[in-house]
Amino acid sequence: MNIPKALTIAGSDSGGGAGIQADIKTFQELDVYGMSALTSVTAQNTLGVQGVHSLPVPFVAQQIESVFADLRPDAVKTGMLFSSEIIAEVARQAARHRIDKLVIDPVMIAKGGASLLQSEAVTALVQQLLPLALVVTPNIPEAEVMTGCPIHSLADRKEAAKRIHDYGPAYVIVKGGHDAGSDTVTDLVYDGRGFTELAGPRVDTVHSHGTGCTFSAALTAELAKGKDVLSAARTARDFVQAALTDALGIGGGQGPTNHWAYRRQKGVSV
Ligand SMILES: Nc1ncnc2c1ncn2[C@@H]1O[C@H](COP(=O)(O)OP(=O)(O)OP(=O)(O)O)[C@@H](O)[C@H]1O
Ligand SMILES: Cc1ncc(COP(=O)(O)O)c(N)n1
């Protein structure tokens, strides 16, 4: 039996809603074996990020080496990378292991406002990692930072997607969660030729911590199974839609999404 396997290279969220924890839960829910290489550890809950501790670069590398030496993943995603030194090492590893299904979630700032990427590391992310990516999944503020252009409309978002595509990824998905002015949430997929809009009803909830991590993890899981990028993105949207609709309502602040909602909605087979 061929077991699809996915690796996440990201930070730990002690509160369990975002980061490595969201990724592994999502892989598991989609029947994909999950593995992790930690870049940093955060002390975090639904109220915010109380502390960040970045791991030594050689130890980030060692974790990736250990996984590739034995359990070669079918797809890899990155999340919180924190520093330009970690980004340079992850880019080196991605090239060395010829990772073709590489999803970059360019995590910059937590929903509560804490910085999860040093500002000087944005250039490293764009120049060293994006050329190696199959898919990059910025939210609207991240797309603004990567392009230096403000986004106020869908046309602005399309322009940003084109500019980000010029950095080298095969696909750009500019997510629509931050487009608060609409009843519909639209994720925009650009493949270098045309756009596909993946839309769904906006869920009115505060419990949206970790939606970006969960989306990119679901996308990565589907790629690990051999799905094409567009169908993987559709499943990822459906997964997040279910996770937001059926939120758990835990914690005193911006709570996590419900990672088991999609499986429950679909029944046992996904
Ligand atoms: N209120 C909402 N209703 C429905 N879908 C949403 C909502 N908010 C976000 N999404 C979906 O969640 C996914 C992540 O989008 P978003 O733009 O929130 O990413 P993000 O800001 O990177 O997330 P994070 O806050 O975890 O960093 C997308 O598929 C988006 O469509
Ligand atoms: C370790 C880690 N990685 C990513 C996020 C982004 O998630 P959000 O924007 O929902 O806070 C986070 N808060 N923590």
PDB file of C-alpha atoms and ligand atoms in Angstrom:
ATOM      1  CA  MET A   1       0.000   0.000   0.000  1.00  0.00           C
ATOM      2  CA  ASN A   2       1.364   3.411  -0.936  1.00  0.00           C
ATOM      3  CA  ILE A   3       1.074   5.757   2.055  1.00  0.00           C
ATOM      4  CA  PRO A   4       1.164   9.437   1.003  1.00  0.00           C
ATOM      5  CA  LYS A   5       3.590  11.369   3.229  1.00  0.00           C
ATOM      6  CA  ALA A   6       3.958  15.099   3.810  1.00  0.00           C
ATOM      7  CA  LEU A   7       6.520  17.173   5.691  1.00  0.00           C
ATOM      8  CA  THR A   8       5.905  20.569   7.272  1.00  0.00           C
ATOM      9  CA  ILE A   9       8.840  22.880   8.005  1.00  0.00           C
ATOM     10  CA  ALA A  10       7.301  25.426  10.385  1.00  0.00           C
ATOM     11  CA  GLY A  11       6.946  26.773  13.905  1.00  0.00           C
ATOM     12  CA  SER A  12       5.207  25.197  16.871  1.00  0.00           C
ATOM     13  CA  ASP A  13       2.034  26.831  18.239  1.00  0.00           C
ATOM     14  CA  SER A  14       1.648  25.675  21.848  1.00  0.00           C
ATOM     15  CA  GLY A  15      -2.074  26.532  21.587  1.00  0.00           C
ATOM     16  CA  GLY A  16      -2.498  23.922  18.853  1.00  0.00           C
ATOM     17  CA  GLY A  17      -4.490  25.990  16.328  1.00  0.00           C
ATOM     18  CA  ALA A  18      -1.806  27.094  13.873  1.00  0.00           C
ATOM     19  CA  GLY A  19       1.762  26.122  12.891  1.00  0.00           C
ATOM     20  CA  ILE A  20       3.039  22.570  13.046  1.00  0.00           C
ATOM     21  CA  GLN A  21       0.073  21.434  15.114  1.00  0.00           C
ATOM     22  CA  ALA A  22      -2.510  22.629  12.542  1.00  0.00           C
ATOM     23  CA  ASP A  23      -0.455  21.093   9.749  1.00  0.00           C
ATOM     24  CA  ILE A  24      -0.129  17.642  11.304  1.00  0.00           C
ATOM     25  CA  LYS A  25      -3.813  17.572  12.290  1.00  0.00           C
ATOM     26  CA  THR A  26      -4.789  18.496   8.732  1.00  0.00           C
ATOM     27  CA  PHE A  27      -2.485  15.893   7.149  1.00  0.00           C
ATOM     28  CA  GLN A  28      -3.961  13.252   9.429  1.00  0.00           C
ATOM     29  CA  GLU A  29      -7.565  14.253   8.666  1.00  0.00           C
ATOM     30  CA  LEU A  30      -6.833  13.892   4.946  1.00  0.00           C
ATOM     31  CA  ASP A  31      -5.257  10.432   5.375  1.00  0.00           C
ATOM     32  CA  VAL A  32      -1.697  11.623   4.800  1.00  0.00           C
ATOM     33  CA  TYR A  33       1.188  10.640   7.072  1.00  0.00           C
ATOM     34  CA  GLY A  34       2.539  13.849   8.638  1.00  0.00           C
ATOM     35  CA  MET A  35       6.141  14.707   9.541  1.00  0.00           C
ATOM     36  CA  SER A  36       7.674  17.903  10.899  1.00  0.00           C
ATOM     37  CA  ALA A  37      10.884  19.916  11.038  1.00  0.00           C
ATOM     38  CA  LEU A  38      10.580  22.702  13.616  1.00  0.00           C
ATOM     39  CA  THR A  39      12.081  26.097  12.856  1.00  0.00           C
ATOM     40  CA  SER A  40      10.943  27.799  16.031  1.00  0.00           C
ATOM     41  CA  VAL A  41       8.826  27.297  19.106  1.00  0.00           C
ATOM     42  CA  THR A  42       6.200  29.816  20.181  1.00  0.00           C
ATOM     43  CA  ALA A  43       4.466  30.227  23.517  1.00  0.00           C
ATOM     44  CA  GLN A  44       1.029  31.014  22.156  1.00  0.00           C
ATOM     45  CA  ASN A  45      -2.680  30.706  22.896  1.00  0.00           C
ATOM     46  CA  THR A  46      -5.931  32.151  21.554  1.00  0.00           C
ATOM     47  CA  LEU A  47      -5.094  35.499  23.202  1.00  0.00           C
ATOM     48  CA  GLY A  48      -1.813  36.011  21.342  1.00  0.00           C
ATOM     49  CA  VAL A  49       1.860  35.109  21.103  1.00  0.00           C
ATOM     50  CA  GLN A  50       3.645  35.403  24.440  1.00  0.00           C
ATOM     51  CA  GLY A  51       7.114  34.254  23.308  1.00  0.00           C
ATOM     52  CA  VAL A  52       9.166  33.128  20.302  1.00  0.00           C
ATOM     53  CA  HIS A  53      12.276  30.966  20.435  1.00  0.00           C
ATOM     54  CA  SER A  54      14.027  30.234  17.160  1.00  0.00           C
ATOM     55  CA  LEU A  55      15.981  26.967  16.805  1.00  0.00           C
ATOM     56  CA  PRO A  56      19.642  26.785  15.683  1.00  0.00           C
ATOM     57  CA  VAL A  57      19.936  26.558  11.882  1.00  0.00           C
ATOM     58  CA  PRO A  58      22.048  23.323  11.900  1.00  0.00           C
ATOM     59  CA  PHE A  59      19.342  21.635  13.955  1.00  0.00           C
ATOM     60  CA  VAL A  60      16.619  22.716  11.521  1.00  0.00           C
ATOM     61  CA  ALA A  61      18.773  21.179   8.777  1.00  0.00           C
ATOM     62  CA  GLN A  62      19.327  17.993  10.772  1.00  0.00           C
ATOM     63  CA  GLN A  63      15.589  17.399  11.165  1.00  0.00           C
ATOM     64  CA  ILE A  64      15.037  17.755   7.408  1.00  0.00           C
ATOM     65  CA  GLU A  65      17.993  15.466   6.682  1.00  0.00           C
ATOM     66  CA  SER A  66      16.633  12.823   9.075  1.00  0.00           C
ATOM     67  CA  VAL A  67      13.244  12.834   7.370  1.00  0.00           C
ATOM     68  CA  PHE A  68      14.685  12.630   3.855  1.00  0.00           C
ATOM     69  CA  ALA A  69      17.219   9.946   4.789  1.00  0.00           C
ATOM     70  CA  ASP A  70      14.450   7.518   5.660  1.00  0.00           C
ATOM     71  CA  LEU A  71      10.885   8.655   4.977  1.00  0.00           C
ATOM     72  CA  ARG A  72      11.032  10.655   1.778  1.00  0.00           C
ATOM     73  CA  PRO A  73       7.952  12.932   1.748  1.00  0.00           C
ATOM     74  CA  ASP A  74       5.766  13.183  -1.368  1.00  0.00           C
ATOM     75  CA  ALA A  75       5.128  16.887  -0.719  1.00  0.00           C
ATOM     76  CA  VAL A  76       6.591  19.555   1.583  1.00  0.00           C
ATOM     77  CA  LYS A  77       5.195  22.811   2.964  1.00  0.00           C
ATOM     78  CA  THR A  78       6.809  25.646   4.848  1.00  0.00           C
ATOM     79  CA  GLY A  79       5.177  27.920   7.423  1.00  0.00           C
ATOM     80  CA  MET A  80       6.856  30.158  10.005  1.00  0.00           C
ATOM     81  CA  LEU A  81      10.532  30.357   9.016  1.00  0.00           C
ATOM     82  CA  PHE A  82      11.402  33.388  11.157  1.00  0.00           C
ATOM     83  CA  SER A  83      14.886  34.395   9.904  1.00  0.00           C
ATOM     84  CA  SER A  84      16.844  34.811   6.672  1.00  0.00           C
ATOM     85  CA  GLU A  85      19.364  32.227   7.981  1.00  0.00           C
ATOM     86  CA  ILE A  86      16.634  29.575   8.321  1.00  0.00           C
ATOM     87  CA  ILE A  87      15.203  30.515   4.908  1.00  0.00           C
ATOM     88  CA  ALA A  88      18.638  30.114   3.262  1.00  0.00           C
ATOM     89  CA  GLU A  89      19.028  26.659   4.821  1.00  0.00           C
ATOM     90  CA  VAL A  90      15.519  25.537   3.825  1.00  0.00           C
ATOM     91  CA  ALA A  91      16.184  26.703   0.246  1.00  0.00           C
ATOM     92  CA  ARG A  92      19.462  24.737   0.254  1.00  0.00           C
ATOM     93  CA  GLN A  93      17.652  21.620   1.504  1.00  0.00           C
ATOM     94  CA  ALA A  94      14.829  22.021  -1.037  1.00  0.00           C
ATOM     95  CA  ALA A  95      17.345  22.146  -3.886  1.00  0.00           C
ATOM     96  CA  ARG A  96      19.505  19.344  -2.470  1.00  0.00           C
ATOM     97  CA  HIS A  97      16.564  16.949  -2.070  1.00  0.00           C
ATOM     98  CA  ARG A  98      14.962  18.053  -5.342  1.00  0.00           C
ATOM     99  CA  ILE A  99      11.618  18.779  -3.687  1.00  0.00           C
ATOM    100  CA  ASP A 100       9.256  19.290  -6.601  1.00  0.00           C
ATOM    101  CA  LYS A 101       5.985  19.595  -4.647  1.00  0.00           C
ATOM    102  CA  LEU A 102       6.991  22.515  -2.429  1.00  0.00           C
ATOM    103  CA  VAL A 103       4.255  24.738  -0.963  1.00  0.00           C
ATOM    104  CA  ILE A 104       5.410  28.024   0.571  1.00  0.00           C
ATOM    105  CA  ASP A 105       2.994  29.642   3.032  1.00  0.00           C
ATOM    106  CA  PRO A 106       4.802  32.958   3.526  1.00  0.00           C
ATOM    107  CA  VAL A 107       3.850  33.397   7.191  1.00  0.00           C
ATOM    108  CA  MET A 108       4.768  36.907   8.370  1.00  0.00           C
ATOM    109  CA  ILE A 109       2.483  38.178  11.101  1.00  0.00           C
ATOM    110  CA  ALA A 110       0.153  36.265  13.448  1.00  0.00           C
ATOM    111  CA  LYS A 111      -3.500  37.337  13.493  1.00  0.00           C
ATOM    112  CA  GLY A 112      -2.865  38.893  16.918  1.00  0.00           C
ATOM    113  CA  GLY A 113      -0.106  41.097  15.420  1.00  0.00           C
ATOM    114  CA  ALA A 114       3.070  39.285  16.568  1.00  0.00           C
ATOM    115  CA  SER A 115       5.888  39.096  14.019  1.00  0.00           C
ATOM    116  CA  LEU A 116       6.679  35.539  12.897  1.00  0.00           C
ATOM    117  CA  LEU A 117       9.204  36.601  10.217  1.00  0.00           C
ATOM    118  CA  GLN A 118      11.964  39.146  10.770  1.00  0.00           C
ATOM    119  CA  SER A 119      11.367  42.066   8.385  1.00  0.00           C
ATOM    120  CA  GLU A 120      14.804  41.748   6.792  1.00  0.00           C
ATOM    121  CA  ALA A 121      14.002  38.107   5.903  1.00  0.00           C
ATOM    122  CA  VAL A 122      11.302  38.996   3.343  1.00  0.00           C
ATOM    123  CA  THR A 123      13.918  39.486   0.607  1.00  0.00           C
ATOM    124  CA  ALA A 124      15.436  36.062   1.317  1.00  0.00           C
ATOM    125  CA  LEU A 125      11.983  34.493   1.166  1.00  0.00           C
ATOM    126  CA  VAL A 126      11.218  36.106  -2.183  1.00  0.00           C
ATOM    127  CA  GLN A 127      14.615  35.630  -3.808  1.00  0.00           C
ATOM    128  CA  GLN A 128      15.710  32.241  -2.456  1.00  0.00           C
ATOM    129  CA  LEU A 129      12.562  30.257  -1.743  1.00  0.00           C
ATOM    130  CA  LEU A 130       9.907  31.425  -4.211  1.00  0.00           C
ATOM    131  CA  PRO A 131      11.882  30.279  -7.285  1.00  0.00           C
ATOM    132  CA  LEU A 132      11.793  26.723  -5.858  1.00  0.00           C
ATOM    133  CA  ALA A 133       8.070  26.681  -5.067  1.00  0.00           C
ATOM    134  CA  LEU A 134       5.316  24.816  -6.869  1.00  0.00           C
ATOM    135  CA  VAL A 135       2.756  26.945  -5.017  1.00  0.00           C
ATOM    136  CA  VAL A 136       2.989  30.068  -2.849  1.00  0.00           C
ATOM    137  CA  THR A 137      -0.063  31.017  -0.752  1.00  0.00           C
ATOM    138  CA  PRO A 138       0.113  34.643   0.496  1.00  0.00           C
ATOM    139  CA  ASN A 139      -2.790  36.342   2.239  1.00  0.00           C
ATOM    140  CA  ILE A 140      -3.533  39.907   1.128  1.00  0.00           C
ATOM    141  CA  PRO A 141      -1.133  41.701   3.556  1.00  0.00           C
ATOM    142  CA  GLU A 142       1.654  39.236   2.659  1.00  0.00           C
ATOM    143  CA  ALA A 143       1.064  39.821  -1.072  1.00  0.00           C
ATOM    144  CA  GLU A 144       1.306  43.579  -0.399  1.00  0.00           C
ATOM    145  CA  VAL A 145       4.628  43.147   1.427  1.00  0.00           C
ATOM    146  CA  MET A 146       6.056  40.893  -1.314  1.00  0.00           C
ATOM    147  CA  THR A 147       5.125  43.257  -4.126  1.00  0.00           C
ATOM    148  CA  GLY A 148       5.269  46.641  -2.355  1.00  0.00           C
ATOM    149  CA  CYS A 149       1.829  47.438  -3.869  1.00  0.00           C
ATOM    150  CA  PRO A 150      -1.359  48.118  -1.877  1.00  0.00           C
ATOM    151  CA  ILE A 151      -4.316  45.811  -2.627  1.00  0.00           C
ATOM    152  CA  HIS A 152      -7.828  47.314  -2.566  1.00  0.00           C
ATOM    153  CA  SER A 153      -9.626  45.302  -5.259  1.00  0.00           C
ATOM    154  CA  LEU A 154      -9.679  41.992  -7.094  1.00  0.00           C
ATOM    155  CA  ALA A 155      -7.856  43.695  -9.971  1.00  0.00           C
ATOM    156  CA  ASP A 156      -5.052  44.713  -7.540  1.00  0.00           C
ATOM    157  CA  ARG A 157      -4.907  41.147  -6.320  1.00  0.00           C
ATOM    158  CA  LYS A 158      -4.578  39.832  -9.877  1.00  0.00           C
ATOM    159  CA  GLU A 159      -1.741  42.269 -10.518  1.00  0.00           C
ATOM    160  CA  ALA A 160      -0.004  41.178  -7.281  1.00  0.00           C
ATOM    161  CA  ALA A 161      -0.402  37.503  -8.264  1.00  0.00           C
ATOM    162  CA  LYS A 162       1.291  38.208 -11.606  1.00  0.00           C
ATOM    163  CA  ARG A 163       4.175  40.022  -9.932  1.00  0.00           C
ATOM    164  CA  ILE A 164       4.656  37.222  -7.394  1.00  0.00           C
ATOM    165  CA  HIS A 165       4.534  34.671 -10.220  1.00  0.00           C
ATOM    166  CA  ASP A 166       7.463  36.540 -11.794  1.00  0.00           C
ATOM    167  CA  TYR A 167       9.559  35.573  -8.723  1.00  0.00           C
ATOM    168  CA  GLY A 168       9.406  31.962  -9.930  1.00  0.00           C
ATOM    169  CA  PRO A 169       6.659  29.816  -8.338  1.00  0.00           C
ATOM    170  CA  ALA A 170       4.529  27.820 -10.786  1.00  0.00           C
ATOM    171  CA  TYR A 171       1.274  28.777  -8.998  1.00  0.00           C
ATOM    172  CA  VAL A 172       0.289  31.723  -6.827  1.00  0.00           C
ATOM    173  CA  ILE A 173      -2.799  31.597  -4.597  1.00  0.00           C
ATOM    174  CA  VAL A 174      -3.681  34.977  -3.098  1.00  0.00           C
ATOM    175  CA  LYS A 175      -6.108  34.068  -0.311  1.00  0.00           C
ATOM    176  CA  GLY A 176      -9.126  36.223   0.385  1.00  0.00           C
ATOM    177  CA  GLY A 177      -9.668  35.896   4.147  1.00  0.00           C
ATOM    178  CA  HIS A 178      -8.554  39.493   4.787  1.00  0.00           C
ATOM    179  CA  ASP A 179     -10.949  40.965   2.187  1.00  0.00           C
ATOM    180  CA  ALA A 180     -13.425  41.840   4.956  1.00  0.00           C
ATOM    181  CA  GLY A 181     -15.723  43.975   2.776  1.00  0.00           C
ATOM    182  CA  SER A 182     -17.497  41.053   1.131  1.00  0.00           C
ATOM    183  CA  ASP A 183     -19.975  38.286   2.078  1.00  0.00           C
ATOM    184  CA  THR A 184     -17.979  35.929  -0.098  1.00  0.00           C
ATOM    185  CA  VAL A 185     -14.378  34.812   0.429  1.00  0.00           C
ATOM    186  CA  THR A 186     -12.496  34.297  -2.818  1.00  0.00           C
ATOM    187  CA  ASP A 187      -9.086  32.672  -3.143  1.00  0.00           C
ATOM    188  CA  LEU A 188      -7.433  33.633  -6.411  1.00  0.00           C
ATOM    189  CA  VAL A 189      -5.316  31.003  -8.187  1.00  0.00           C
ATOM    190  CA  TYR A 190      -2.868  32.109 -10.903  1.00  0.00           C
ATOM    191  CA  ASP A 191      -0.871  29.624 -12.974  1.00  0.00           C
ATOM    192  CA  GLY A 192       1.017  32.095 -15.163  1.00  0.00           C
ATOM    193  CA  ARG A 193      -1.658  31.997 -17.876  1.00  0.00           C
ATOM    194  CA  GLY A 194      -5.026  32.551 -16.276  1.00  0.00           C
ATOM    195  CA  PHE A 195      -6.948  33.001 -13.036  1.00  0.00           C
ATOM    196  CA  THR A 196      -9.333  30.686 -11.234  1.00  0.00           C
ATOM    197  CA  GLU A 197     -11.500  32.072  -8.443  1.00  0.00           C
ATOM    198  CA  LEU A 198     -12.378  29.692  -5.603  1.00  0.00           C
ATOM    199  CA  ALA A 199     -15.232  31.291  -3.707  1.00  0.00           C
ATOM    200  CA  GLY A 200     -17.298  30.392  -0.661  1.00  0.00           C
ATOM    201  CA  PRO A 201     -19.566  32.146   1.846  1.00  0.00           C
ATOM    202  CA  ARG A 202     -17.726  34.238   4.467  1.00  0.00           C
ATOM    203  CA  VAL A 203     -18.137  32.658   7.911  1.00  0.00           C
ATOM    204  CA  ASP A 204     -18.750  35.293  10.563  1.00  0.00           C
ATOM    205  CA  THR A 205     -16.540  34.030  13.401  1.00  0.00           C
ATOM    206  CA  VAL A 206     -13.647  35.124  15.626  1.00  0.00           C
ATOM    207  CA  HIS A 207     -12.386  31.541  15.649  1.00  0.00           C
ATOM    208  CA  SER A 208     -10.152  31.791  12.587  1.00  0.00           C
ATOM    209  CA  HIS A 209      -6.734  31.244  14.170  1.00  0.00           C
ATOM    210  CA  GLY A 210      -4.611  29.121  11.858  1.00  0.00           C
ATOM    211  CA  THR A 211      -6.742  29.248   8.697  1.00  0.00           C
ATOM    212  CA  GLY A 212      -3.695  29.975   6.514  1.00  0.00           C
ATOM    213  CA  CYS A 213      -1.661  27.085   7.967  1.00  0.00           C
ATOM    214  CA  THR A 214      -4.641  24.759   7.630  1.00  0.00           C
ATOM    215  CA  PHE A 215      -5.276  25.792   4.011  1.00  0.00           C
ATOM    216  CA  SER A 216      -1.657  25.263   2.934  1.00  0.00           C
ATOM    217  CA  ALA A 217      -1.454  21.967   4.847  1.00  0.00           C
ATOM    218  CA  ALA A 218      -4.605  20.625   3.154  1.00  0.00           C
ATOM    219  CA  LEU A 219      -3.200  21.713  -0.225  1.00  0.00           C
ATOM    220  CA  THR A 220       0.078  19.925   0.547  1.00  0.00           C
ATOM    221  CA  ALA A 221      -1.719  16.767   1.691  1.00  0.00           C
ATOM    222  CA  GLU A 222      -3.689  16.598  -1.563  1.00  0.00           C
ATOM    223  CA  LEU A 223      -0.512  17.170  -3.613  1.00  0.00           C
ATOM    224  CA  ALA A 224       1.132  14.320  -1.675  1.00  0.00           C
ATOM    225  CA  LYS A 225      -1.729  12.083  -2.880  1.00  0.00           C
ATOM    226  CA  GLY A 226      -0.963  13.040  -6.475  1.00  0.00           C
ATOM    227  CA  LYS A 227      -3.765  15.564  -7.031  1.00  0.00           C
ATOM    228  CA  ASP A 228      -3.168  18.521  -9.361  1.00  0.00           C
ATOM    229  CA  VAL A 229      -2.809  21.993  -7.863  1.00  0.00           C
ATOM    230  CA  LEU A 230      -6.290  23.225  -8.756  1.00  0.00           C
ATOM    231  CA  SER A 231      -8.157  20.233  -7.343  1.00  0.00           C
ATOM    232  CA  ALA A 232      -5.868  20.286  -4.265  1.00  0.00           C
ATOM    233  CA  ALA A 233      -6.731  23.980  -3.772  1.00  0.00           C
ATOM    234  CA  ARG A 234     -10.473  23.244  -4.086  1.00  0.00           C
ATOM    235  CA  THR A 235     -10.242  20.563  -1.388  1.00  0.00           C
ATOM    236  CA  ALA A 236      -8.172  22.913   0.808  1.00  0.00           C
ATOM    237  CA  ARG A 237     -10.892  25.618   0.532  1.00  0.00           C
ATOM    238  CA  ASP A 238     -13.603  23.095   1.390  1.00  0.00           C
ATOM    239  CA  PHE A 239     -11.514  21.842   4.338  1.00  0.00           C
ATOM    240  CA  VAL A 240     -11.098  25.372   5.776  1.00  0.00           C
ATOM    241  CA  GLN A 241     -14.741  26.257   5.072  1.00  0.00           C
ATOM    242  CA  ALA A 242     -15.851  23.250   7.157  1.00  0.00           C
ATOM    243  CA  ALA A 243     -13.260  23.990   9.878  1.00  0.00           C
ATOM    244  CA  LEU A 244     -14.536  27.588  10.233  1.00  0.00           C
ATOM    245  CA  THR A 245     -18.244  26.742  10.001  1.00  0.00           C
ATOM    246  CA  ASP A 246     -18.017  24.159  12.783  1.00  0.00           C
ATOM    247  CA  ALA A 247     -15.587  26.050  15.040  1.00  0.00           C
ATOM    248  CA  LEU A 248     -14.888  24.589  18.477  1.00  0.00           C
ATOM    249  CA  GLY A 249     -15.359  27.822  20.408  1.00  0.00           C
ATOM    250  CA  ILE A 250     -12.487  27.168  22.819  1.00  0.00           C
ATOM    251  CA  GLY A 251     -10.165  29.712  24.454  1.00  0.00           C
ATOM    252  CA  GLY A 252     -10.826  33.262  25.561  1.00  0.00           C
ATOM    253  CA  GLY A 253      -9.696  34.957  22.335  1.00  0.00           C
ATOM    254  CA  GLN A 254      -9.334  34.161  18.661  1.00  0.00           C
ATOM    255  CA  GLY A 255      -9.864  30.405  18.825  1.00  0.00           C
ATOM    256  CA  PRO A 256      -8.718  27.594  16.547  1.00  0.00           C
ATOM    257  CA  THR A 257     -10.682  26.139  13.663  1.00  0.00           C
ATOM    258  CA  ASN A 258     -12.136  22.630  13.847  1.00  0.00           C
ATOM    259  CA  HIS A 259      -9.774  20.275  12.067  1.00  0.00           C
ATOM    260  CA  TRP A 260     -12.117  17.302  12.247  1.00  0.00           C
ATOM    261  CA  ALA A 261     -15.163  19.081  10.765  1.00  0.00           C
ATOM    262  CA  TYR A 262     -14.350  18.196   7.129  1.00  0.00           C
ATOM    263  CA  ARG A 263     -14.062  14.477   7.853  1.00  0.00           C
ATOM    264  CA  ARG A 264     -17.310  14.533   9.851  1.00  0.00           C
ATOM    265  CA  GLN A 265     -19.120  16.311   6.994  1.00  0.00           C
ATOM    266  CA  LYS A 266     -17.817  13.859   4.419  1.00  0.00           C
ATOM    267  CA  GLY A 267     -18.345  10.715   6.469  1.00  0.00           C
ATOM    268  CA  VAL A 268     -15.507   8.299   7.088  1.00  0.00           C
ATOM    269  CA  SER A 269     -13.914   8.247   3.648  1.00  0.00           C
ATOM    270  CA  VAL A 270     -12.120  11.375   2.408  1.00  0.00           C
TER     271      VAL A 270
HETATM  272  N1  LIG B   1     -14.263  34.251   7.396  1.00  0.00           N
HETATM  273  C1  LIG B   1     -13.956  33.317   6.492  1.00  0.00           C
HETATM  274  N2  LIG B   1     -14.912  32.589   5.891  1.00  0.00           N
HETATM  275  C2  LIG B   1     -14.630  31.632   4.996  1.00  0.00           C
HETATM  276  N3  LIG B   1     -13.360  31.332   4.618  1.00  0.00           N
HETATM  277  C3  LIG B   1     -12.345  32.027   5.168  1.00  0.00           C
HETATM  278  C4  LIG B   1     -12.577  33.054   6.124  1.00  0.00           C
HETATM  279  N4  LIG B   1     -11.361  33.551   6.525  1.00  0.00           N
HETATM  280  C5  LIG B   1     -10.448  32.870   5.845  1.00  0.00           C
HETATM  281  N5  LIG B   1     -11.021  31.956   5.021  1.00  0.00           N
HETATM  282  C6  LIG B   1     -10.318  30.989   4.168  1.00  0.00           C
HETATM  283  O1  LIG B   1      -9.227  30.513   4.926  1.00  0.00           O
HETATM  284  C7  LIG B   1      -8.087  30.327   4.118  1.00  0.00           C
HETATM  285  C8  LIG B   1      -6.949  31.183   4.657  1.00  0.00           C
HETATM  286  O2  LIG B   1      -7.202  32.531   4.279  1.00  0.00           O
HETATM  287  P1  LIG B   1      -6.621  33.798   5.016  1.00  0.00           P
HETATM  288  O3  LIG B   1      -6.649  34.899   4.038  1.00  0.00           O
HETATM  289  O4  LIG B   1      -7.322  33.966   6.323  1.00  0.00           O
HETATM  290  O5  LIG B   1      -5.138  33.329   5.286  1.00  0.00           O
HETATM  291  P2  LIG B   1      -4.125  33.773   6.391  1.00  0.00           P
HETATM  292  O6  LIG B   1      -4.366  35.177   6.778  1.00  0.00           O
HETATM  293  O7  LIG B   1      -2.798  33.388   5.889  1.00  0.00           O
HETATM  294  O8  LIG B   1      -4.453  32.890   7.608  1.00  0.00           O
HETATM  295  P3  LIG B   1      -3.693  33.000   9.016  1.00  0.00           P
HETATM  296  O9  LIG B   1      -4.496  33.946   9.797  1.00  0.00           O
HETATM  297  O10 LIG B   1      -3.747  31.627   9.567  1.00  0.00           O
HETATM  298  O11 LIG B   1      -2.313  33.510   8.787  1.00  0.00           O
HETATM  299  C9  LIG B   1      -8.513  30.707   2.701  1.00  0.00           C
HETATM  300  O12 LIG B   1      -8.892  29.543   1.994  1.00  0.00           O
HETATM  301  C10 LIG B   1      -9.697  31.621   2.931  1.00  0.00           C
HETATM  302  O13 LIG B   1     -10.586  31.606   1.842  1.00  0.00           O
HETATM  303  C1  LIG B   2       3.731  28.923  14.795  1.00  0.00           C
HETATM  304  C2  LIG B   2       2.749  29.739  14.027  1.00  0.00           C
HETATM  305  N1  LIG B   2       2.715  29.652  12.688  1.00  0.00           N
HETATM  306  C3  LIG B   2       1.801  30.369  11.986  1.00  0.00           C
HETATM  307  C4  LIG B   2       0.912  31.206  12.605  1.00  0.00           C
HETATM  308  C5  LIG B   2      -0.085  32.027  11.797  1.00  0.00           C
HETATM  309  O1  LIG B   2      -1.407  31.814  12.143  1.00  0.00           O
HETATM  310  P1  LIG B   2      -2.400  33.021  12.530  1.00  0.00           P
HETATM  311  O2  LIG B   2      -2.161  34.132  11.542  1.00  0.00           O
HETATM  312  O3  LIG B   2      -3.772  32.442  12.414  1.00  0.00           O
HETATM  313  O4  LIG B   2      -2.058  33.448  13.930  1.00  0.00           O
HETATM  314  C6  LIG B   2       0.984  31.279  14.015  1.00  0.00           C
HETATM  315  N2  LIG B   2       0.156  32.072  14.725  1.00  0.00           N
HETATM  316  N3  LIG B   2       1.902  30.536  14.695  1.00  0.00           N
END
